[in-house]
XYZ file of C-alpha atoms in Angstrom:
184
model
C 17.062 140.606 95.501
C 15.836 144.085 96.147
C 12.252 145.019 95.195
C 11.127 148.603 95.127
C 8.022 149.637 96.971
C 6.413 150.609 93.650
C 7.119 147.177 92.121
C 5.792 145.438 95.230
C 2.545 147.438 95.161
C 2.049 146.742 91.449
C 2.639 143.002 91.997
C 0.268 142.812 94.965
C -2.420 144.811 93.149
C -2.155 142.609 90.071
C -2.415 139.512 92.265
C -5.477 140.789 94.103
C -7.172 141.644 90.823
C -6.544 138.218 89.252
C -7.471 136.036 92.269
C -11.241 136.601 91.872
C -10.874 135.947 88.156
C -9.206 132.600 88.789
C -11.860 131.770 91.392
C -14.643 132.614 88.974
C -13.078 130.485 86.244
C -12.839 127.535 88.648
C -16.494 127.921 89.646
C -17.535 128.051 85.978
C -15.431 124.944 85.314
C -17.039 123.166 88.278
C -20.514 124.101 87.049
C -19.733 122.816 83.562
C -18.658 119.602 85.270
C -21.988 119.550 87.103
C -23.898 120.002 83.835
C -22.017 117.127 82.197
C -22.363 114.886 85.241
C -26.042 115.693 85.667
C -26.754 115.077 81.976
C -25.293 111.577 82.309
C -27.205 110.836 85.522
C -30.428 112.295 84.104
C -30.153 110.159 80.955
C -29.772 107.046 83.109
C -32.756 108.181 85.177
C -34.836 108.509 82.032
C -33.815 105.047 80.823
C -34.682 103.404 84.133
C -37.920 105.360 84.554
C -39.085 104.280 81.109
C -38.005 100.698 81.809
C -40.158 100.606 84.948
C -43.051 102.493 83.345
C -43.164 100.198 80.303
C -43.394 97.018 82.359
C -46.933 97.745 83.546
C -49.602 96.662 81.055
C -51.732 99.537 79.780
C -54.885 98.105 81.327
C -53.246 98.397 84.768
C -52.102 102.027 84.566
C -54.863 103.005 87.018
C -53.842 100.347 89.564
C -53.609 101.626 93.135
C -53.011 99.515 96.212
C -55.412 101.582 98.346
C -58.134 104.048 97.321
C -56.138 107.043 98.589
C -52.821 106.085 96.959
C -51.572 107.387 93.634
C -52.332 105.195 90.650
C -49.373 103.748 88.760
C -49.978 106.411 86.083
C -50.100 109.191 88.679
C -46.710 108.202 90.127
C -45.164 109.347 86.849
C -47.497 112.264 86.146
C -46.771 113.615 89.621
C -43.022 113.495 88.922
C -43.506 115.557 85.768
C -45.844 118.133 87.309
C -44.008 118.537 90.619
C -40.529 118.812 89.102
C -41.650 121.299 86.446
C -43.446 123.399 89.049
C -40.435 123.429 91.371
C -37.900 124.270 88.675
C -40.102 126.874 87.007
C -40.853 128.611 90.279
C -37.275 128.636 91.542
C -35.699 129.622 88.230
C -38.469 132.028 87.211
C -39.021 130.308 83.859
C -42.246 129.268 82.101
C -43.770 126.013 83.312
C -44.705 123.942 80.242
C -47.358 122.067 82.261
C -48.898 124.991 84.145
C -52.091 125.077 82.096
C -52.414 121.335 81.596
C -55.662 120.194 83.239
C -55.678 116.970 85.295
C -58.110 115.446 82.801
C -55.388 115.629 80.115
C -53.209 113.125 81.967
C -56.036 110.672 82.630
C -56.854 110.406 78.916
C -53.322 109.653 77.716
C -52.586 106.236 76.329
C -49.534 104.464 77.674
C -47.582 105.373 74.520
C -48.616 109.029 74.837
C -47.597 109.182 78.499
C -44.256 107.634 77.579
C -43.754 110.466 75.062
C -44.644 113.014 77.756
C -42.036 111.470 80.056
C -39.426 111.705 77.305
C -40.337 115.345 76.602
C -40.173 116.125 80.316
C -36.695 114.618 80.649
C -35.550 116.585 77.589
C -37.030 119.798 79.029
C -35.097 119.408 82.294
C -31.793 118.974 80.420
C -32.598 122.075 78.369
C -33.258 123.982 81.602
C -29.983 122.796 83.162
C -27.990 123.817 80.100
C -29.701 127.212 79.824
C -29.291 128.130 83.497
C -26.447 130.590 84.040
C -23.701 130.030 86.627
C -24.913 132.825 88.907
C -28.363 131.277 89.069
C -27.003 127.765 89.656
C -25.071 129.081 92.664
C -28.020 130.989 94.138
C -29.185 129.476 97.443
C -32.760 128.218 97.627
C -34.794 127.193 100.666
C -35.656 123.535 100.524
C -36.804 120.944 103.069
C -36.036 123.116 106.067
C -32.596 124.100 104.836
C -30.858 125.880 102.014
C -29.013 124.552 99.002
C -27.655 126.011 95.773
C -29.889 125.633 92.728
C -27.475 123.190 91.072
C -28.017 120.761 93.982
C -31.756 121.292 93.711
C -31.697 119.424 90.387
C -30.414 116.389 92.284
C -33.139 116.862 94.910
C -35.694 116.628 92.098
C -34.026 113.455 90.823
C -34.235 112.044 94.344
C -37.978 112.776 94.315
C -38.311 110.837 91.064
C -36.327 107.937 92.552
C -38.835 107.827 95.420
C -41.840 107.560 93.086
C -40.077 105.137 90.761
C -39.508 102.925 93.819
C -43.210 103.060 94.580
C -43.940 102.108 90.960
C -41.669 99.073 91.377
C -43.810 97.984 94.345
C -46.921 98.390 92.158
C -45.358 96.062 89.601
C -44.662 93.451 92.280
C -48.206 93.751 93.631
C -49.328 92.848 90.103
C -46.962 89.848 90.043
C -44.634 91.535 87.553
C -40.971 91.003 88.312
C -39.240 94.330 87.670
C -36.402 94.308 85.194
C -32.946 94.736 86.691
C -31.646 97.926 88.172
C -29.992 100.376 85.808
C -27.100 101.896 87.739
C -24.504 104.481 86.932
């Protein structure tokens, strides 16, 4: 088979032009996969967080095992405030809790704080879904290293896991046997 120089150049040029397009489509597909996967994991996180939160009686929401430790309530409030601050700052979006004074959280009933947790979880999913591919791929400094924004969402979930684990210890210190683990 004989190929002319002109045909060869056209074929190579067309190939070079389409390769980035195929790469971009694969990245977009991978990021859609991330959004679906994260939504599932985040929903499970919400279910387990609310399961743990709802096991503590309302009169023990201010329980702390030492004077300097977070209260049971604050374990959850901290997760909301810290995650919202991190995501808002890194994604340059409004922080829905920025102007919420600390006294607001202390006055919430258990039922009201549960609603705040649900709204927080819904807000994070909205943020994930609204974040464009380019922004999800952008590297961010975190914990002495760098990671793309899409992985940062998992870092925030890991932070919540840490505080949820502390809340489980608070339950045990109050002789409450935590309900079973909710896995994937």
